[in-house]
Amino acid sequence: QQQVKQSPQSLIVQKGGISIINCAYENTAFDYFPWYQQFPGKGPALLIAIRPDVSEKKEGRFTISFNKSAKQFSLHIMDSQPGDSATYFCAACRDLSGSARQLTFGSGTQLTVLP
Amino acid sequence: AAGVIQSPRHLIKEKRETATLKCYPIPRHDTVYWYQQGPGQDPQFLISFYEKMQSDKGSIPDRFSAQQFSDYHSELNMSSLELGDSALYFCASSLERGTYEQYFGPGTRLTVT
């Protein structure tokens, strides 16, 4: 059972448009929500992250919106560019009994930005 | 800036063979995570280490083992390989407990034939 549900599975956007990817979670123990960008054959790259005490975080063209009561968060990519074409994963993190923090990923969104 | 280094980048093994994957975390990072990513799948957590001690286990098969050494590099040992073990294996590192950011390496693509 996917603990972090991500939609849509794929997304096609025109250059200059806004890309929106949504995620939802159930486990209220999650306390950190990063987004990763992955190009084919490459490792996931940390894009932007948010903690539940903040409702929005913006870094350049990337914005995370967080709704704690609804247990949902989303990634908005403004002025989408062909170079943004990649797979985007939302993730959620919670403290473990030890020192490490396990990431639970969503199923990913394949974003294609048309020139 | 230094990144996570993984070796080898590609590995081809036959069924029932053994494979060893290596991970060198970002300097001063003391926590290492291993993830497995199948084709078209999201990364699945396998195991993590903090200060050379196993910290937590995820969906890691009993045929796999891992450890973190005194220089903080980590190795994932995989025995009795099966076709289903073919995947990308990622190592990630983070600075210390309470630091949330995990930085991923480029991955090792393991193909079992």
Tab-separated table of C-alpha atoms in Angstrom:
chain	number	residue	atom	x	y	z
A	1	GLN	CA	0.000	0.000	0.000
A	2	GLN	CA	1.431	3.318	-1.125
A	3	GLN	CA	1.803	5.479	1.963
A	4	VAL	CA	2.290	8.576	-0.179
A	5	LYS	CA	-0.090	8.883	-3.102
A	6	GLN	CA	1.018	10.994	-6.052
A	7	SER	CA	-0.875	12.254	-9.081
A	8	PRO	CA	-0.934	12.565	-11.976
A	9	GLN	CA	1.192	9.709	-13.255
A	10	SER	CA	2.140	11.762	-16.291
A	11	LEU	CA	1.784	15.396	-17.223
A	12	ILE	CA	2.307	17.279	-20.463
A	13	VAL	CA	2.646	21.045	-20.315
A	14	GLN	CA	3.448	23.694	-22.872
A	15	LYS	CA	6.584	25.765	-22.438
A	16	GLY	CA	5.832	28.691	-20.148
A	17	GLY	CA	2.905	26.948	-18.513
A	18	ILE	CA	2.395	25.875	-14.918
A	19	SER	CA	3.004	22.279	-13.901
A	20	ILE	CA	1.150	21.039	-10.827
A	21	ILE	CA	1.804	17.728	-9.107
A	22	ASN	CA	-0.165	16.610	-6.080
A	23	CYS	CA	0.595	14.272	-3.199
A	24	ALA	CA	-1.355	13.026	-0.220
A	25	TYR	CA	-0.295	11.100	2.853
A	26	GLU	CA	-1.958	9.308	5.729
A	27	ASN	CA	0.681	8.934	8.400
A	28	THR	CA	0.620	12.005	10.632
A	29	ALA	CA	4.049	11.047	11.946
A	30	PHE	CA	5.548	12.389	8.732
A	31	ASP	CA	7.210	15.700	9.463
A	32	TYR	CA	9.271	16.565	6.398
A	33	PHE	CA	8.178	16.598	2.782
A	34	PRO	CA	10.799	16.872	0.038
A	35	TRP	CA	10.422	16.822	-3.716
A	36	TYR	CA	12.977	15.094	-5.896
A	37	GLN	CA	13.681	15.486	-9.599
A	38	GLN	CA	15.073	12.521	-11.488
A	39	PHE	CA	16.410	12.347	-15.015
A	40	PRO	CA	16.705	8.964	-16.760
A	41	GLY	CA	19.602	6.935	-15.447
A	42	LYS	CA	20.417	9.499	-12.776
A	43	GLY	CA	19.909	9.650	-9.044
A	44	PRO	CA	17.053	11.673	-7.546
A	45	ALA	CA	18.081	15.268	-6.891
A	46	LEU	CA	16.587	17.201	-3.997
A	47	LEU	CA	14.562	20.054	-5.430
A	48	ILE	CA	12.720	21.702	-2.577
A	49	ALA	CA	11.296	20.632	0.775
A	50	ILE	CA	8.817	21.804	3.370
A	51	ARG	CA	7.928	21.116	6.974
A	52	PRO	CA	4.327	20.995	8.235
A	53	ASP	CA	4.570	24.231	10.200
A	54	VAL	CA	4.782	26.154	6.930
A	55	SER	CA	1.965	26.379	4.367
A	56	GLU	CA	4.057	27.454	1.415
A	57	LYS	CA	7.666	27.562	0.345
A	58	LYS	CA	9.011	29.092	-2.819
A	59	GLU	CA	12.422	28.689	-4.414
A	60	GLY	CA	12.773	30.279	-7.807
A	61	ARG	CA	10.188	28.779	-10.151
A	62	PHE	CA	9.343	25.976	-7.719
A	63	THR	CA	6.712	26.322	-5.002
A	64	ILE	CA	5.426	23.794	-2.498
A	65	SER	CA	1.948	24.290	-1.066
A	66	PHE	CA	1.159	22.343	2.083
A	67	ASN	CA	-2.243	21.669	3.638
A	68	LYS	CA	-1.714	20.002	6.977
A	69	SER	CA	-5.385	19.465	7.794
A	70	ALA	CA	-6.011	17.777	4.452
A	71	LYS	CA	-2.673	15.933	4.589
A	72	GLN	CA	-1.874	17.092	1.093
A	73	PHE	CA	0.980	18.918	-0.544
A	74	SER	CA	1.725	19.963	-4.080
A	75	LEU	CA	4.550	21.138	-6.295
A	76	HIS	CA	4.016	24.021	-8.677
A	77	ILE	CA	6.530	24.695	-11.424
A	78	MET	CA	6.028	28.141	-12.875
A	79	ASP	CA	7.148	29.061	-16.394
A	80	SER	CA	7.852	25.407	-17.153
A	81	GLN	CA	10.783	24.784	-19.502
A	82	PRO	CA	11.707	21.803	-21.697
A	83	GLY	CA	14.698	21.250	-19.384
A	84	ASP	CA	12.235	20.573	-16.569
A	85	SER	CA	11.136	17.403	-18.353
A	86	ALA	CA	11.906	14.668	-15.831
A	87	THR	CA	10.264	12.410	-13.287
A	88	TYR	CA	9.240	14.128	-10.093
A	89	PHE	CA	8.839	12.267	-6.827
A	90	CYS	CA	7.240	13.609	-3.721
A	91	ALA	CA	8.394	12.013	-0.507
A	92	ALA	CA	7.668	12.034	3.166
A	93	CYS	CA	9.988	11.521	6.046
A	94	ARG	CA	9.588	10.653	9.685
A	95	ASP	CA	11.909	10.149	12.545
A	96	LEU	CA	12.895	6.581	13.180
A	97	SER	CA	13.797	4.815	16.367
A	98	GLY	CA	17.440	5.293	15.490
A	99	SER	CA	19.143	8.243	13.938
A	100	ALA	CA	18.262	7.825	10.306
A	101	ARG	CA	15.224	9.232	8.595
A	102	GLN	CA	13.619	6.932	6.074
A	103	LEU	CA	12.139	8.498	2.939
A	104	THR	CA	8.861	7.141	1.643
A	105	PHE	CA	8.361	8.097	-1.985
A	106	GLY	CA	5.284	8.682	-4.067
A	107	SER	CA	4.922	6.769	-7.301
A	108	GLY	CA	6.350	9.562	-9.444
A	109	THR	CA	5.093	11.921	-12.156
A	110	GLN	CA	6.600	11.938	-15.608
A	111	LEU	CA	6.603	15.580	-16.679
A	112	THR	CA	7.035	16.526	-20.309
A	113	VAL	CA	7.327	20.181	-21.235
A	114	LEU	CA	6.743	20.796	-24.907
A	115	PRO	CA	8.858	23.443	-26.664
B	1	ALA	CA	30.654	20.527	-4.326
B	2	ALA	CA	31.434	16.912	-3.581
B	3	GLY	CA	28.633	14.463	-4.170
B	4	VAL	CA	27.849	10.909	-3.239
B	5	ILE	CA	30.004	8.468	-5.173
B	6	GLN	CA	28.840	5.006	-6.087
B	7	SER	CA	30.748	2.218	-7.737
B	8	PRO	CA	30.489	0.453	-9.987
B	9	ARG	CA	28.028	2.395	-12.110
B	10	HIS	CA	26.999	-0.702	-14.032
B	11	LEU	CA	27.200	-4.341	-13.052
B	12	ILE	CA	26.140	-7.470	-14.865
B	13	LYS	CA	25.906	-10.695	-12.914
B	14	GLU	CA	24.421	-14.107	-13.472
B	15	LYS	CA	21.794	-15.749	-11.318
B	16	ARG	CA	23.106	-17.098	-8.024
B	17	GLU	CA	26.214	-14.941	-8.194
B	18	THR	CA	27.285	-12.366	-5.619
B	19	ALA	CA	27.603	-8.608	-6.062
B	20	THR	CA	29.104	-5.849	-3.942
B	21	LEU	CA	28.060	-2.241	-4.363
B	22	LYS	CA	30.034	0.584	-2.817
B	23	CYS	CA	28.986	4.018	-1.637
B	24	TYR	CA	31.136	6.951	-0.588
B	25	PRO	CA	29.042	9.606	1.159
B	26	ILE	CA	29.528	13.341	0.936
B	27	PRO	CA	32.456	14.345	3.207
B	28	ARG	CA	31.363	14.768	6.856
B	29	HIS	CA	28.075	12.989	6.200
B	30	ASP	CA	27.719	10.230	8.758
B	31	THR	CA	24.428	8.645	7.720
B	32	VAL	CA	24.042	6.431	4.693
B	33	TYR	CA	20.872	5.039	3.134
B	34	TRP	CA	20.407	2.402	0.460
B	35	TYR	CA	17.435	2.391	-1.900
B	36	GLN	CA	16.367	0.057	-4.693
B	37	GLN	CA	14.517	1.367	-7.723
B	38	GLY	CA	12.937	-1.025	-10.188
B	39	PRO	CA	12.033	0.045	-13.745
B	40	GLY	CA	9.317	2.685	-13.631
B	41	GLN	CA	9.098	2.405	-9.857
B	42	ASP	CA	9.782	4.743	-6.992
B	43	PRO	CA	12.868	4.155	-4.834
B	44	GLN	CA	12.299	1.674	-2.030
B	45	PHE	CA	14.228	2.004	1.213
B	46	LEU	CA	16.475	-0.950	2.004
B	47	ILE	CA	18.667	-0.095	4.962
B	48	SER	CA	20.418	2.780	6.691
B	49	PHE	CA	23.478	3.351	8.849
B	50	TYR	CA	24.372	6.076	11.298
B	51	GLU	CA	27.876	6.334	12.709
B	52	LYS	CA	28.739	2.872	11.409
B	53	MET	CA	25.788	1.238	13.144
B	54	GLN	CA	22.761	-0.137	11.367
B	55	SER	CA	19.957	2.281	12.002
B	56	ASP	CA	16.917	0.797	10.330
B	57	LYS	CA	15.904	-1.867	7.848
B	58	GLY	CA	13.296	-1.610	5.172
B	59	SER	CA	12.402	-4.132	2.496
B	60	ILE	CA	15.871	-5.638	2.286
B	61	PRO	CA	15.979	-9.356	1.445
B	62	ASP	CA	17.812	-11.668	3.813
B	63	ARG	CA	20.186	-12.423	0.931
B	64	PHE	CA	21.447	-8.851	1.166
B	65	SER	CA	23.655	-7.400	3.844
B	66	ALA	CA	25.354	-4.082	4.300
B	67	GLN	CA	27.762	-2.295	6.543
B	68	GLN	CA	29.327	1.099	7.080
B	69	PHE	CA	33.057	1.339	7.623
B	70	SER	CA	35.233	3.585	9.782
B	71	ASP	CA	35.677	6.037	6.900
B	72	TYR	CA	31.847	6.138	6.581
B	73	HIS	CA	31.749	4.465	3.200
B	74	SER	CA	29.204	1.699	2.915
B	75	GLU	CA	28.950	-1.544	0.994
B	76	LEU	CA	25.848	-3.460	0.006
B	77	ASN	CA	26.504	-7.175	-0.431
B	78	MET	CA	24.039	-9.169	-2.462
B	79	SER	CA	24.208	-12.953	-2.651
B	80	SER	CA	22.303	-15.635	-4.559
B	81	LEU	CA	21.235	-13.031	-7.068
B	82	GLU	CA	17.853	-13.419	-8.703
B	83	LEU	CA	16.502	-11.946	-11.922
B	84	GLY	CA	14.208	-9.754	-9.831
B	85	ASP	CA	17.202	-8.068	-8.226
B	86	SER	CA	17.860	-6.232	-11.494
B	87	ALA	CA	17.355	-2.591	-10.601
B	88	LEU	CA	19.020	0.713	-9.900
B	89	TYR	CA	20.565	0.838	-6.466
B	90	PHE	CA	20.985	4.264	-4.944
B	91	CYS	CA	22.960	5.355	-1.984
B	92	ALA	CA	22.071	8.589	-0.216
B	93	SER	CA	23.817	10.402	2.584
B	94	SER	CA	22.908	13.014	5.142
B	95	LEU	CA	24.867	15.023	7.648
B	96	GLU	CA	23.610	13.880	11.045
B	97	ARG	CA	20.595	13.113	13.071
B	98	GLY	CA	18.014	15.856	12.792
B	99	THR	CA	19.198	16.878	9.353
B	100	TYR	CA	16.483	16.076	6.911
B	101	GLU	CA	18.165	16.422	3.547
B	102	GLN	CA	19.254	13.243	1.848
B	103	TYR	CA	21.534	13.545	-1.152
B	104	PHE	CA	21.526	10.729	-3.657
B	105	GLY	CA	24.369	9.259	-5.648
B	106	PRO	CA	24.187	8.463	-9.364
B	107	GLY	CA	23.256	4.863	-8.684
B	108	THR	CA	24.512	1.440	-9.695
B	109	ARG	CA	22.573	-0.326	-12.401
B	110	LEU	CA	22.577	-4.028	-11.621
B	111	THR	CA	21.522	-6.449	-14.307
B	112	VAL	CA	21.099	-10.091	-13.393
B	113	THR	CA	21.003	-12.496	-16.345
